[in-house]
PDB file of C-alpha atoms in Angstrom:
ATOM      1  CA  MET A  16      59.609 182.133  56.353  1.00 47.00           C
ATOM      2  CA  ALA A  17      61.679 183.259  53.415  1.00 70.00           C
ATOM      3  CA  LYS A  18      60.941 181.905  49.906  1.00 83.00           C
ATOM      4  CA  THR A  19      64.608 182.215  48.854  1.00 87.00           C
ATOM      5  CA  GLN A  20      67.645 181.059  50.048  1.00 92.00           C
ATOM      6  CA  SER A  21      70.327 183.712  51.361  1.00 94.00           C
ATOM      7  CA  ASP A  22      72.909 185.393  49.374  1.00 95.00           C
ATOM      8  CA  ASP A  23      75.537 183.185  50.615  1.00 96.00           C
ATOM      9  CA  VAL A  24      73.899 179.974  49.465  1.00 94.00           C
ATOM     10  CA  PHE A  25      73.738 181.457  45.762  1.00 93.00           C
ATOM     11  CA  LYS A  26      77.143 182.328  45.915  1.00 94.00           C
ATOM     12  CA  ALA A  27      78.467 179.185  47.091  1.00 94.00           C
ATOM     13  CA  LEU A  28      76.657 177.486  44.046  1.00 91.00           C
ATOM     14  CA  GLY A  29      78.658 179.879  41.791  1.00 91.00           C
ATOM     15  CA  ALA A  30      76.467 183.134  41.340  1.00 94.00           C
ATOM     16  CA  HIS A  31      78.412 186.356  41.103  1.00 95.00           C
ATOM     17  CA  GLY A  32      76.226 188.340  42.884  1.00 95.00           C
ATOM     18  CA  VAL A  33      72.549 188.897  44.396  1.00 96.00           C
ATOM     19  CA  VAL A  34      70.386 191.924  43.937  1.00 97.00           C
ATOM     20  CA  ARG A  35      67.277 192.202  46.062  1.00 96.00           C
ATOM     21  CA  ARG A  36      64.627 194.999  45.697  1.00 96.00           C
ATOM     22  CA  GLY A  37      61.376 194.922  47.311  1.00 93.00           C
ATOM     23  CA  ASN A  38      59.902 191.200  46.431  1.00 91.00           C
ATOM     24  CA  GLY A  39      62.266 190.783  43.631  1.00 93.00           C
ATOM     25  CA  ILE A  40      65.584 189.014  43.367  1.00 94.00           C
ATOM     26  CA  GLN A  41      68.071 189.004  40.602  1.00 95.00           C
ATOM     27  CA  VAL A  42      70.912 186.359  40.713  1.00 94.00           C
ATOM     28  CA  ILE A  43      74.016 187.289  38.596  1.00 95.00           C
ATOM     29  CA  VAL A  44      75.395 184.234  37.050  1.00 93.00           C
ATOM     30  CA  GLY A  45      77.745 185.870  34.449  1.00 92.00           C
ATOM     31  CA  LEU A  46      78.455 183.974  31.395  1.00 94.00           C
ATOM     32  CA  HIS A  47      76.540 181.175  32.666  1.00 90.00           C
ATOM     33  CA  VAL A  48      73.229 182.361  31.570  1.00 92.00           C
ATOM     34  CA  PRO A  49      72.509 180.041  28.701  1.00 94.00           C
ATOM     35  CA  GLN A  50      72.965 177.089  30.930  1.00 93.00           C
ATOM     36  CA  VAL A  51      70.938 178.496  34.020  1.00 91.00           C
ATOM     37  CA  ARG A  52      68.291 179.444  31.513  1.00 92.00           C
ATOM     38  CA  ASP A  53      68.051 175.882  30.071  1.00 95.00           C
ATOM     39  CA  GLN A  54      67.811 174.280  33.408  1.00 93.00           C
ATOM     40  CA  LEU A  55      65.049 176.874  34.676  1.00 90.00           C
ATOM     41  CA  GLU A  56      63.096 176.217  31.473  1.00 94.00           C
ATOM     42  CA  THR A  57      63.146 172.533  32.189  1.00 94.00           C
ATOM     43  CA  LEU A  58      62.279 172.992  35.641  1.00 92.00           C
ATOM     44  CA  ILE A  59      59.124 175.016  34.809  1.00 92.00           C
ATOM     45  CA  LYS A  60      58.295 172.683  31.979  1.00 93.00           C
ATOM     46  CA  ASP A  61      58.339 169.734  34.425  1.00 91.00           C
ATOM     47  CA  SER A  62      56.545 171.594  37.024  1.00 90.00           C
ATOM     48  CA  LEU A  63      53.737 172.510  34.687  1.00 88.00           C
ATOM     49  CA  GLN A  64      53.406 169.010  33.367  1.00 87.00           C
ATOM     50  CA  THR A  65      53.239 167.693  36.806  1.00 85.00           C
ATOM     51  CA  GLU A  66      50.608 169.980  37.765  1.00 80.00           C
ATOM     52  CA  GLN A  67      48.624 169.013  34.673  1.00 81.00           C
ATOM     53  CA  THR A  68      48.784 165.733  35.413  1.00 81.00           C
ATOM     54  CA  THR A  69      47.619 166.226  38.905  1.00 78.00           C
ATOM     55  CA  MET A  70      44.665 168.316  37.756  1.00 72.00           C
ATOM     56  CA  THR A  71      43.621 165.626  35.250  1.00 77.00           C
ATOM     57  CA  GLU A  72      43.662 163.156  37.795  1.00 74.00           C
ATOM     58  CA  ALA A  73      41.712 165.025  40.139  1.00 74.00           C
ATOM     59  CA  VAL A  74      39.013 165.487  37.442  1.00 72.00           C
ATOM     60  CA  SER A  75      38.770 161.907  36.549  1.00 67.00           C
TER      61      SER A  75
END
């Protein structure tokens, strides 16, 4: 099962292109990089906070 969506999905969301090499993927977003970066950082931060909360609850 693929861990990423197809190139068509990324392009439908506004990506200019997708480059795949081995296990890596690069989604080309053009001038929207700052907005995409902010959204990714928020997602990562929220994910880490959720993981930390889950680990704390498991220990308690």
